[in-house]
């Protein structure tokens, strides 16, 4: 009885499998990025889509330091640059399922790339379940799949659905309010997946939580799931 009283109680909210993972690399000091942020917000409303914003400080030297940027986000963008053979880094950049990238400045082309990625979705992706407890801790369960010779990375990310509103007082977006959608607040590589069923516990993943199973070194996304805010 005592153990039952103190056991964590799971939320009834169900996590969702993502067929498409869209990552936007954006910066508050980039004049094209506010518009790209709105595009990401639109894609986030698509069914079975995990759309995430990663702010980077690539343009801080122009007079405004991005208030949401994190070195880990820049590292992730660099990994994509190497894997996708992109010369340098830029914003606004979209990455689809870790397999292709493009500028987010062109909405029609971005929409076409999104639709193409969704049409090519993997059919053998392992199931991922994210269970949130009342303490905001989570349990991540990844089901079994084909055995792998190279283990895949398991990334856990907290994100804020937003809109997160930042007033920019200097730089190219001076005197503008910049809105961000599904902005990542923390990212962690929690382990590996080699084809067998595994699970991971995290003390917190909120307000929203995403899990991405991905080939190492900025490779393609194998599977993903997300748990929206309560």
JSON list of C-alpha atoms in Angstrom, two decimals:
[
{"chain": "A", "resi": 1, "resn": "UNK", "atom": "CA", "xyz": [0.00, 0.00, 0.00]},
{"chain": "A", "resi": 2, "resn": "UNK", "atom": "CA", "xyz": [2.83, 2.39, 0.88]},
{"chain": "A", "resi": 3, "resn": "UNK", "atom": "CA", "xyz": [4.54, 1.75, -2.44]},
{"chain": "A", "resi": 4, "resn": "UNK", "atom": "CA", "xyz": [1.28, 2.30, -4.27]},
{"chain": "A", "resi": 5, "resn": "UNK", "atom": "CA", "xyz": [0.75, 5.66, -2.58]},
{"chain": "A", "resi": 6, "resn": "UNK", "atom": "CA", "xyz": [4.16, 6.98, -3.62]},
{"chain": "A", "resi": 7, "resn": "UNK", "atom": "CA", "xyz": [4.34, 5.46, -7.10]},
{"chain": "A", "resi": 8, "resn": "UNK", "atom": "CA", "xyz": [4.26, 8.00, -9.96]},
{"chain": "A", "resi": 9, "resn": "UNK", "atom": "CA", "xyz": [0.90, 8.28, -11.68]},
{"chain": "A", "resi": 10, "resn": "UNK", "atom": "CA", "xyz": [0.94, 8.43, -15.46]},
{"chain": "A", "resi": 11, "resn": "UNK", "atom": "CA", "xyz": [-0.91, 11.08, -17.39]},
{"chain": "A", "resi": 12, "resn": "UNK", "atom": "CA", "xyz": [-3.75, 9.95, -19.63]},
{"chain": "A", "resi": 13, "resn": "UNK", "atom": "CA", "xyz": [-2.34, 12.08, -22.45]},
{"chain": "A", "resi": 14, "resn": "UNK", "atom": "CA", "xyz": [-0.98, 9.99, -25.33]},
{"chain": "A", "resi": 15, "resn": "UNK", "atom": "CA", "xyz": [2.18, 10.73, -27.28]},
{"chain": "A", "resi": 16, "resn": "UNK", "atom": "CA", "xyz": [2.03, 10.94, -31.06]},
{"chain": "A", "resi": 17, "resn": "UNK", "atom": "CA", "xyz": [4.21, 9.30, -33.70]},
{"chain": "A", "resi": 18, "resn": "UNK", "atom": "CA", "xyz": [5.76, 11.70, -36.18]},
{"chain": "A", "resi": 19, "resn": "UNK", "atom": "CA", "xyz": [6.04, 10.81, -39.85]},
{"chain": "A", "resi": 20, "resn": "UNK", "atom": "CA", "xyz": [7.92, 14.02, -40.65]},
{"chain": "A", "resi": 21, "resn": "UNK", "atom": "CA", "xyz": [10.47, 15.87, -38.53]},
{"chain": "A", "resi": 22, "resn": "UNK", "atom": "CA", "xyz": [11.05, 19.46, -39.62]},
{"chain": "A", "resi": 23, "resn": "UNK", "atom": "CA", "xyz": [13.84, 21.43, -37.95]},
{"chain": "A", "resi": 24, "resn": "UNK", "atom": "CA", "xyz": [14.20, 25.18, -38.41]},
{"chain": "A", "resi": 25, "resn": "UNK", "atom": "CA", "xyz": [17.51, 26.87, -37.63]},
{"chain": "A", "resi": 26, "resn": "UNK", "atom": "CA", "xyz": [16.70, 30.51, -37.04]},
{"chain": "A", "resi": 27, "resn": "UNK", "atom": "CA", "xyz": [18.16, 33.63, -35.44]},
{"chain": "A", "resi": 28, "resn": "UNK", "atom": "CA", "xyz": [16.69, 36.80, -34.01]},
{"chain": "A", "resi": 29, "resn": "UNK", "atom": "CA", "xyz": [19.37, 38.78, -35.86]},
{"chain": "A", "resi": 30, "resn": "UNK", "atom": "CA", "xyz": [18.33, 37.44, -39.29]},
{"chain": "A", "resi": 31, "resn": "UNK", "atom": "CA", "xyz": [15.94, 39.63, -41.28]},
{"chain": "A", "resi": 32, "resn": "UNK", "atom": "CA", "xyz": [14.37, 36.66, -43.14]},
{"chain": "A", "resi": 33, "resn": "UNK", "atom": "CA", "xyz": [13.85, 34.58, -40.00]},
{"chain": "A", "resi": 34, "resn": "UNK", "atom": "CA", "xyz": [10.62, 36.08, -38.58]},
{"chain": "A", "resi": 35, "resn": "UNK", "atom": "CA", "xyz": [8.84, 35.02, -41.75]},
{"chain": "A", "resi": 36, "resn": "UNK", "atom": "CA", "xyz": [10.50, 31.59, -41.62]},
{"chain": "A", "resi": 37, "resn": "UNK", "atom": "CA", "xyz": [9.35, 31.23, -38.02]},
{"chain": "A", "resi": 38, "resn": "UNK", "atom": "CA", "xyz": [5.75, 31.70, -39.17]},
{"chain": "A", "resi": 39, "resn": "UNK", "atom": "CA", "xyz": [6.25, 28.98, -41.77]},
{"chain": "A", "resi": 40, "resn": "UNK", "atom": "CA", "xyz": [7.46, 26.59, -39.08]},
{"chain": "A", "resi": 41, "resn": "UNK", "atom": "CA", "xyz": [4.37, 27.42, -37.04]},
{"chain": "A", "resi": 42, "resn": "UNK", "atom": "CA", "xyz": [2.18, 26.51, -39.99]},
{"chain": "A", "resi": 43, "resn": "UNK", "atom": "CA", "xyz": [3.96, 23.21, -40.60]},
{"chain": "A", "resi": 44, "resn": "UNK", "atom": "CA", "xyz": [3.65, 22.37, -36.90]},
{"chain": "A", "resi": 45, "resn": "UNK", "atom": "CA", "xyz": [-0.13, 22.18, -37.36]},
{"chain": "A", "resi": 46, "resn": "UNK", "atom": "CA", "xyz": [0.14, 19.40, -39.95]},
{"chain": "A", "resi": 47, "resn": "UNK", "atom": "CA", "xyz": [-0.90, 15.90, -38.86]},
{"chain": "A", "resi": 48, "resn": "UNK", "atom": "CA", "xyz": [1.83, 13.55, -37.66]},
{"chain": "A", "resi": 49, "resn": "UNK", "atom": "CA", "xyz": [4.46, 16.27, -37.90]},
{"chain": "A", "resi": 50, "resn": "UNK", "atom": "CA", "xyz": [7.11, 17.19, -35.35]},
{"chain": "A", "resi": 51, "resn": "UNK", "atom": "CA", "xyz": [8.23, 20.73, -36.18]},
{"chain": "A", "resi": 52, "resn": "UNK", "atom": "CA", "xyz": [10.96, 22.20, -33.96]},
{"chain": "A", "resi": 53, "resn": "UNK", "atom": "CA", "xyz": [12.75, 25.55, -33.83]},
{"chain": "A", "resi": 54, "resn": "UNK", "atom": "CA", "xyz": [16.46, 25.70, -32.96]},
{"chain": "A", "resi": 55, "resn": "UNK", "atom": "CA", "xyz": [17.65, 29.29, -32.38]},
{"chain": "A", "resi": 56, "resn": "UNK", "atom": "CA", "xyz": [21.34, 29.86, -33.14]},
{"chain": "A", "resi": 57, "resn": "UNK", "atom": "CA", "xyz": [23.59, 32.83, -32.51]},
{"chain": "A", "resi": 58, "resn": "UNK", "atom": "CA", "xyz": [25.13, 32.93, -35.96]},
{"chain": "A", "resi": 59, "resn": "UNK", "atom": "CA", "xyz": [24.36, 36.65, -36.45]},
{"chain": "A", "resi": 60, "resn": "UNK", "atom": "CA", "xyz": [25.05, 37.88, -32.91]},
{"chain": "A", "resi": 61, "resn": "UNK", "atom": "CA", "xyz": [27.97, 39.94, -34.18]},
{"chain": "A", "resi": 62, "resn": "UNK", "atom": "CA", "xyz": [25.54, 42.26, -36.00]},
{"chain": "A", "resi": 63, "resn": "UNK", "atom": "CA", "xyz": [24.50, 43.85, -32.71]},
{"chain": "A", "resi": 64, "resn": "UNK", "atom": "CA", "xyz": [21.85, 41.60, -31.14]},
{"chain": "A", "resi": 65, "resn": "UNK", "atom": "CA", "xyz": [22.59, 38.44, -29.16]},
{"chain": "A", "resi": 66, "resn": "UNK", "atom": "CA", "xyz": [19.90, 35.83, -29.69]},
{"chain": "A", "resi": 67, "resn": "UNK", "atom": "CA", "xyz": [18.14, 35.32, -26.35]},
{"chain": "A", "resi": 68, "resn": "UNK", "atom": "CA", "xyz": [17.11, 31.70, -27.07]},
{"chain": "A", "resi": 69, "resn": "UNK", "atom": "CA", "xyz": [20.24, 30.35, -28.77]},
{"chain": "A", "resi": 70, "resn": "UNK", "atom": "CA", "xyz": [22.22, 27.50, -27.23]},
{"chain": "A", "resi": 71, "resn": "UNK", "atom": "CA", "xyz": [25.63, 26.04, -28.21]},
{"chain": "A", "resi": 72, "resn": "UNK", "atom": "CA", "xyz": [24.08, 22.57, -28.51]},
{"chain": "A", "resi": 73, "resn": "UNK", "atom": "CA", "xyz": [21.78, 23.84, -31.26]},
{"chain": "A", "resi": 74, "resn": "UNK", "atom": "CA", "xyz": [24.76, 25.21, -33.20]},
{"chain": "A", "resi": 75, "resn": "UNK", "atom": "CA", "xyz": [26.51, 21.84, -32.80]},
{"chain": "A", "resi": 76, "resn": "UNK", "atom": "CA", "xyz": [23.47, 20.07, -34.23]},
{"chain": "A", "resi": 77, "resn": "UNK", "atom": "CA", "xyz": [23.38, 22.42, -37.21]},
{"chain": "A", "resi": 78, "resn": "UNK", "atom": "CA", "xyz": [27.11, 21.86, -37.83]},
{"chain": "A", "resi": 79, "resn": "UNK", "atom": "CA", "xyz": [26.53, 18.10, -37.84]},
{"chain": "A", "resi": 80, "resn": "UNK", "atom": "CA", "xyz": [23.91, 18.54, -40.55]},
{"chain": "A", "resi": 81, "resn": "UNK", "atom": "CA", "xyz": [26.25, 20.76, -42.55]},
{"chain": "A", "resi": 82, "resn": "UNK", "atom": "CA", "xyz": [28.84, 17.96, -42.59]},
{"chain": "A", "resi": 83, "resn": "UNK", "atom": "CA", "xyz": [26.37, 15.15, -43.25]},
{"chain": "A", "resi": 84, "resn": "UNK", "atom": "CA", "xyz": [24.43, 17.00, -45.97]},
{"chain": "A", "resi": 85, "resn": "UNK", "atom": "CA", "xyz": [27.55, 18.59, -47.48]},
{"chain": "A", "resi": 86, "resn": "UNK", "atom": "CA", "xyz": [26.42, 22.16, -46.88]},
{"chain": "A", "resi": 87, "resn": "UNK", "atom": "CA", "xyz": [29.18, 24.73, -47.08]},
{"chain": "A", "resi": 88, "resn": "UNK", "atom": "CA", "xyz": [29.00, 26.58, -43.77]},
{"chain": "A", "resi": 89, "resn": "UNK", "atom": "CA", "xyz": [25.88, 27.44, -41.79]},
{"chain": "A", "resi": 90, "resn": "UNK", "atom": "CA", "xyz": [23.04, 29.80, -42.63]},
{"chain": "A", "resi": 91, "resn": "UNK", "atom": "CA", "xyz": [19.63, 30.92, -41.47]},
{"chain": "A", "resi": 92, "resn": "UNK", "atom": "CA", "xyz": [16.79, 30.38, -41.96]},
{"chain": "A", "resi": 93, "resn": "UNK", "atom": "CA", "xyz": [17.50, 26.72, -42.71]},
{"chain": "A", "resi": 94, "resn": "UNK", "atom": "CA", "xyz": [15.02, 23.84, -42.82]},
{"chain": "A", "resi": 95, "resn": "UNK", "atom": "CA", "xyz": [16.07, 20.20, -42.35]},
{"chain": "A", "resi": 96, "resn": "UNK", "atom": "CA", "xyz": [13.58, 17.45, -43.25]},
{"chain": "A", "resi": 97, "resn": "UNK", "atom": "CA", "xyz": [13.94, 14.08, -41.49]},
{"chain": "A", "resi": 98, "resn": "UNK", "atom": "CA", "xyz": [17.69, 14.66, -41.27]},
{"chain": "A", "resi": 99, "resn": "UNK", "atom": "CA", "xyz": [17.92, 13.73, -44.96]},
{"chain": "A", "resi": 100, "resn": "UNK", "atom": "CA", "xyz": [17.57, 17.02, -46.87]},
{"chain": "A", "resi": 101, "resn": "UNK", "atom": "CA", "xyz": [17.83, 20.73, -46.25]},
{"chain": "A", "resi": 102, "resn": "UNK", "atom": "CA", "xyz": [16.91, 24.03, -47.86]},
{"chain": "A", "resi": 103, "resn": "UNK", "atom": "CA", "xyz": [16.40, 27.70, -47.18]},
{"chain": "A", "resi": 104, "resn": "UNK", "atom": "CA", "xyz": [13.19, 28.55, -45.33]},
{"chain": "A", "resi": 105, "resn": "UNK", "atom": "CA", "xyz": [12.94, 31.85, -47.22]},
{"chain": "A", "resi": 106, "resn": "UNK", "atom": "CA", "xyz": [10.98, 30.21, -50.05]},
{"chain": "A", "resi": 107, "resn": "UNK", "atom": "CA", "xyz": [7.59, 29.05, -48.83]},
{"chain": "A", "resi": 108, "resn": "UNK", "atom": "CA", "xyz": [6.40, 27.30, -52.00]},
{"chain": "A", "resi": 109, "resn": "UNK", "atom": "CA", "xyz": [9.60, 25.27, -52.32]},
{"chain": "A", "resi": 110, "resn": "UNK", "atom": "CA", "xyz": [9.53, 24.48, -48.61]},
{"chain": "A", "resi": 111, "resn": "UNK", "atom": "CA", "xyz": [5.96, 23.22, -48.87]},
{"chain": "A", "resi": 112, "resn": "UNK", "atom": "CA", "xyz": [6.89, 21.03, -51.83]},
{"chain": "A", "resi": 113, "resn": "UNK", "atom": "CA", "xyz": [9.86, 19.57, -49.91]},
{"chain": "A", "resi": 114, "resn": "UNK", "atom": "CA", "xyz": [7.63, 18.91, -46.92]},
{"chain": "A", "resi": 115, "resn": "UNK", "atom": "CA", "xyz": [5.06, 17.07, -49.06]},
{"chain": "A", "resi": 116, "resn": "UNK", "atom": "CA", "xyz": [7.80, 15.04, -50.74]},
{"chain": "A", "resi": 117, "resn": "UNK", "atom": "CA", "xyz": [9.28, 14.05, -47.39]},
{"chain": "A", "resi": 118, "resn": "UNK", "atom": "CA", "xyz": [5.89, 12.96, -46.09]},
{"chain": "A", "resi": 119, "resn": "UNK", "atom": "CA", "xyz": [5.30, 10.84, -49.22]},
{"chain": "A", "resi": 120, "resn": "UNK", "atom": "CA", "xyz": [8.62, 9.06, -48.62]},
{"chain": "A", "resi": 121, "resn": "UNK", "atom": "CA", "xyz": [8.01, 8.32, -44.93]},
{"chain": "A", "resi": 122, "resn": "UNK", "atom": "CA", "xyz": [9.51, 5.17, -43.49]},
{"chain": "A", "resi": 123, "resn": "UNK", "atom": "CA", "xyz": [7.17, 2.23, -42.92]},
{"chain": "A", "resi": 124, "resn": "UNK", "atom": "CA", "xyz": [9.41, 0.20, -40.59]},
{"chain": "A", "resi": 125, "resn": "UNK", "atom": "CA", "xyz": [10.02, 2.84, -37.93]},
{"chain": "A", "resi": 126, "resn": "UNK", "atom": "CA", "xyz": [9.99, 1.44, -34.38]},
{"chain": "A", "resi": 127, "resn": "UNK", "atom": "CA", "xyz": [7.12, 2.64, -32.18]},
{"chain": "A", "resi": 128, "resn": "UNK", "atom": "CA", "xyz": [7.98, 5.28, -29.57]},
{"chain": "A", "resi": 129, "resn": "UNK", "atom": "CA", "xyz": [5.89, 5.98, -26.50]},
{"chain": "A", "resi": 130, "resn": "UNK", "atom": "CA", "xyz": [6.39, 8.95, -24.17]},
{"chain": "A", "resi": 131, "resn": "UNK", "atom": "CA", "xyz": [4.63, 8.64, -20.83]},
{"chain": "A", "resi": 132, "resn": "UNK", "atom": "CA", "xyz": [4.46, 11.73, -18.63]},
{"chain": "A", "resi": 133, "resn": "UNK", "atom": "CA", "xyz": [3.94, 11.42, -14.88]},
{"chain": "A", "resi": 134, "resn": "UNK", "atom": "CA", "xyz": [2.41, 13.99, -12.57]},
{"chain": "A", "resi": 135, "resn": "UNK", "atom": "CA", "xyz": [5.88, 15.13, -11.51]},
{"chain": "A", "resi": 136, "resn": "UNK", "atom": "CA", "xyz": [6.64, 16.00, -15.18]},
{"chain": "A", "resi": 137, "resn": "UNK", "atom": "CA", "xyz": [9.14, 13.13, -15.32]},
{"chain": "A", "resi": 138, "resn": "UNK", "atom": "CA", "xyz": [8.81, 10.97, -18.42]},
{"chain": "A", "resi": 139, "resn": "UNK", "atom": "CA", "xyz": [9.43, 7.40, -19.49]},
{"chain": "A", "resi": 140, "resn": "UNK", "atom": "CA", "xyz": [10.45, 6.87, -23.11]},
{"chain": "A", "resi": 141, "resn": "UNK", "atom": "CA", "xyz": [9.91, 3.43, -24.62]},
{"chain": "A", "resi": 142, "resn": "UNK", "atom": "CA", "xyz": [11.28, 2.51, -28.03]},
{"chain": "A", "resi": 143, "resn": "UNK", "atom": "CA", "xyz": [10.02, -0.73, -29.53]},
{"chain": "A", "resi": 144, "resn": "UNK", "atom": "CA", "xyz": [11.99, -3.43, -31.28]},
{"chain": "A", "resi": 145, "resn": "UNK", "atom": "CA", "xyz": [12.99, -3.24, -34.92]},
{"chain": "A", "resi": 146, "resn": "UNK", "atom": "CA", "xyz": [15.55, -4.65, -37.30]},
{"chain": "A", "resi": 147, "resn": "UNK", "atom": "CA", "xyz": [18.95, -5.30, -35.70]},
{"chain": "A", "resi": 148, "resn": "UNK", "atom": "CA", "xyz": [21.50, -2.60, -36.47]},
{"chain": "A", "resi": 149, "resn": "UNK", "atom": "CA", "xyz": [25.26, -2.82, -36.93]},
{"chain": "A", "resi": 150, "resn": "UNK", "atom": "CA", "xyz": [25.61, 0.86, -35.98]},
{"chain": "A", "resi": 151, "resn": "UNK", "atom": "CA", "xyz": [23.58, 2.08, -33.03]},
{"chain": "A", "resi": 152, "resn": "UNK", "atom": "CA", "xyz": [21.30, 5.07, -33.55]},
{"chain": "A", "resi": 153, "resn": "UNK", "atom": "CA", "xyz": [21.28, 8.08, -31.23]},
{"chain": "A", "resi": 154, "resn": "UNK", "atom": "CA", "xyz": [18.28, 8.75, -29.00]},
{"chain": "A", "resi": 155, "resn": "UNK", "atom": "CA", "xyz": [17.64, 12.48, -28.54]},
{"chain": "A", "resi": 156, "resn": "UNK", "atom": "CA", "xyz": [15.23, 13.88, -25.96]},
{"chain": "A", "resi": 157, "resn": "UNK", "atom": "CA", "xyz": [14.14, 17.49, -26.31]},
{"chain": "A", "resi": 158, "resn": "UNK", "atom": "CA", "xyz": [11.99, 19.83, -24.27]},
{"chain": "A", "resi": 159, "resn": "UNK", "atom": "CA", "xyz": [10.21, 22.51, -26.24]},
{"chain": "A", "resi": 160, "resn": "UNK", "atom": "CA", "xyz": [7.78, 25.38, -25.76]},
{"chain": "A", "resi": 161, "resn": "UNK", "atom": "CA", "xyz": [4.89, 25.40, -28.21]},
{"chain": "A", "resi": 162, "resn": "UNK", "atom": "CA", "xyz": [4.66, 29.18, -27.88]},
{"chain": "A", "resi": 163, "resn": "UNK", "atom": "CA", "xyz": [4.37, 31.52, -29.52]},
{"chain": "A", "resi": 164, "resn": "UNK", "atom": "CA", "xyz": [7.45, 32.75, -27.66]},
{"chain": "A", "resi": 165, "resn": "UNK", "atom": "CA", "xyz": [7.63, 36.50, -28.20]},
{"chain": "A", "resi": 166, "resn": "UNK", "atom": "CA", "xyz": [10.97, 38.35, -28.12]},
{"chain": "A", "resi": 167, "resn": "UNK", "atom": "CA", "xyz": [11.32, 42.10, -28.62]},
{"chain": "A", "resi": 168, "resn": "UNK", "atom": "CA", "xyz": [14.52, 42.87, -30.54]},
{"chain": "A", "resi": 169, "resn": "UNK", "atom": "CA", "xyz": [16.02, 46.30, -29.83]},
{"chain": "A", "resi": 170, "resn": "UNK", "atom": "CA", "xyz": [19.18, 46.12, -31.97]},
{"chain": "A", "resi": 171, "resn": "UNK", "atom": "CA", "xyz": [20.48, 44.60, -35.19]},
{"chain": "A", "resi": 172, "resn": "UNK", "atom": "CA", "xyz": [18.64, 43.90, -38.45]},
{"chain": "A", "resi": 173, "resn": "UNK", "atom": "CA", "xyz": [15.30, 43.27, -36.68]},
{"chain": "A", "resi": 174, "resn": "UNK", "atom": "CA", "xyz": [15.53, 46.37, -34.50]},
{"chain": "A", "resi": 175, "resn": "UNK", "atom": "CA", "xyz": [12.21, 47.41, -32.94]},
{"chain": "A", "resi": 176, "resn": "UNK", "atom": "CA", "xyz": [10.47, 44.22, -34.08]},
{"chain": "A", "resi": 177, "resn": "UNK", "atom": "CA", "xyz": [8.73, 41.52, -32.10]},
{"chain": "A", "resi": 178, "resn": "UNK", "atom": "CA", "xyz": [9.96, 38.11, -33.23]},
{"chain": "A", "resi": 179, "resn": "UNK", "atom": "CA", "xyz": [7.69, 35.12, -32.62]},
{"chain": "A", "resi": 180, "resn": "UNK", "atom": "CA", "xyz": [8.95, 31.55, -32.27]},
{"chain": "A", "resi": 181, "resn": "UNK", "atom": "CA", "xyz": [6.93, 28.32, -32.45]},
{"chain": "A", "resi": 182, "resn": "UNK", "atom": "CA", "xyz": [7.84, 24.95, -30.90]},
{"chain": "A", "resi": 183, "resn": "UNK", "atom": "CA", "xyz": [11.13, 26.42, -29.74]},
{"chain": "A", "resi": 184, "resn": "UNK", "atom": "CA", "xyz": [13.52, 23.85, -28.24]},
{"chain": "A", "resi": 185, "resn": "UNK", "atom": "CA", "xyz": [14.69, 24.71, -24.72]},
{"chain": "A", "resi": 186, "resn": "UNK", "atom": "CA", "xyz": [16.90, 21.69, -24.00]},
{"chain": "A", "resi": 187, "resn": "UNK", "atom": "CA", "xyz": [18.36, 18.77, -25.94]},
{"chain": "A", "resi": 188, "resn": "UNK", "atom": "CA", "xyz": [20.14, 15.68, -24.69]},
{"chain": "A", "resi": 189, "resn": "UNK", "atom": "CA", "xyz": [21.50, 12.48, -26.21]},
{"chain": "A", "resi": 190, "resn": "UNK", "atom": "CA", "xyz": [20.24, 9.93, -23.67]},
{"chain": "A", "resi": 191, "resn": "UNK", "atom": "CA", "xyz": [21.52, 6.70, -25.18]},
{"chain": "A", "resi": 192, "resn": "UNK", "atom": "CA", "xyz": [21.45, 4.40, -28.17]},
{"chain": "A", "resi": 193, "resn": "UNK", "atom": "CA", "xyz": [19.02, 2.14, -30.02]},
{"chain": "A", "resi": 194, "resn": "UNK", "atom": "CA", "xyz": [20.39, -0.95, -31.75]},
{"chain": "A", "resi": 195, "resn": "UNK", "atom": "CA", "xyz": [17.13, -2.60, -32.76]},
{"chain": "A", "resi": 196, "resn": "UNK", "atom": "CA", "xyz": [16.02, -4.08, -29.45]},
{"chain": "A", "resi": 197, "resn": "UNK", "atom": "CA", "xyz": [13.32, -2.63, -27.22]},
{"chain": "A", "resi": 198, "resn": "UNK", "atom": "CA", "xyz": [14.72, -0.08, -24.74]},
{"chain": "A", "resi": 199, "resn": "UNK", "atom": "CA", "xyz": [13.43, 2.49, -22.32]},
{"chain": "A", "resi": 200, "resn": "UNK", "atom": "CA", "xyz": [14.77, 5.64, -20.66]},
{"chain": "A", "resi": 201, "resn": "UNK", "atom": "CA", "xyz": [13.60, 7.70, -17.69]},
{"chain": "A", "resi": 202, "resn": "UNK", "atom": "CA", "xyz": [14.09, 11.47, -17.52]},
{"chain": "A", "resi": 203, "resn": "UNK", "atom": "CA", "xyz": [13.38, 13.61, -14.47]},
{"chain": "A", "resi": 204, "resn": "UNK", "atom": "CA", "xyz": [11.76, 16.32, -16.58]},
{"chain": "A", "resi": 205, "resn": "UNK", "atom": "CA", "xyz": [10.74, 16.96, -20.18]},
{"chain": "A", "resi": 206, "resn": "UNK", "atom": "CA", "xyz": [8.33, 19.88, -20.29]},
{"chain": "A", "resi": 207, "resn": "UNK", "atom": "CA", "xyz": [6.28, 21.82, -21.20]},
{"chain": "A", "resi": 208, "resn": "UNK", "atom": "CA", "xyz": [6.29, 19.64, -24.36]},
{"chain": "A", "resi": 209, "resn": "UNK", "atom": "CA", "xyz": [8.55, 16.67, -25.06]},
{"chain": "A", "resi": 210, "resn": "UNK", "atom": "CA", "xyz": [10.00, 15.17, -28.23]},
{"chain": "A", "resi": 211, "resn": "UNK", "atom": "CA", "xyz": [12.06, 12.06, -28.90]},
{"chain": "A", "resi": 212, "resn": "UNK", "atom": "CA", "xyz": [14.06, 11.51, -32.09]},
{"chain": "A", "resi": 213, "resn": "UNK", "atom": "CA", "xyz": [15.87, 8.28, -32.98]},
{"chain": "A", "resi": 214, "resn": "UNK", "atom": "CA", "xyz": [18.49, 9.20, -35.54]},
{"chain": "A", "resi": 215, "resn": "UNK", "atom": "CA", "xyz": [21.52, 7.94, -37.37]},
{"chain": "A", "resi": 216, "resn": "UNK", "atom": "CA", "xyz": [24.65, 9.30, -35.65]},
{"chain": "A", "resi": 217, "resn": "UNK", "atom": "CA", "xyz": [26.57, 12.39, -36.75]},
{"chain": "A", "resi": 218, "resn": "UNK", "atom": "CA", "xyz": [23.61, 14.30, -38.14]},
{"chain": "A", "resi": 219, "resn": "UNK", "atom": "CA", "xyz": [22.15, 11.37, -40.07]},
{"chain": "A", "resi": 220, "resn": "UNK", "atom": "CA", "xyz": [18.62, 10.59, -41.17]},
{"chain": "A", "resi": 221, "resn": "UNK", "atom": "CA", "xyz": [15.75, 10.34, -38.70]},
{"chain": "A", "resi": 222, "resn": "UNK", "atom": "CA", "xyz": [14.62, 6.75, -38.11]},
{"chain": "A", "resi": 223, "resn": "UNK", "atom": "CA", "xyz": [11.64, 7.46, -35.87]},
{"chain": "A", "resi": 224, "resn": "UNK", "atom": "CA", "xyz": [10.22, 10.27, -33.75]},
{"chain": "A", "resi": 225, "resn": "UNK", "atom": "CA", "xyz": [7.41, 11.00, -31.33]},
{"chain": "A", "resi": 226, "resn": "UNK", "atom": "CA", "xyz": [6.18, 13.98, -29.36]},
{"chain": "A", "resi": 227, "resn": "UNK", "atom": "CA", "xyz": [4.03, 14.73, -26.34]},
{"chain": "A", "resi": 228, "resn": "UNK", "atom": "CA", "xyz": [2.35, 18.16, -26.48]},
{"chain": "A", "resi": 229, "resn": "UNK", "atom": "CA", "xyz": [1.89, 20.45, -23.49]},
{"chain": "A", "resi": 230, "resn": "UNK", "atom": "CA", "xyz": [-0.72, 19.37, -20.98]}
]
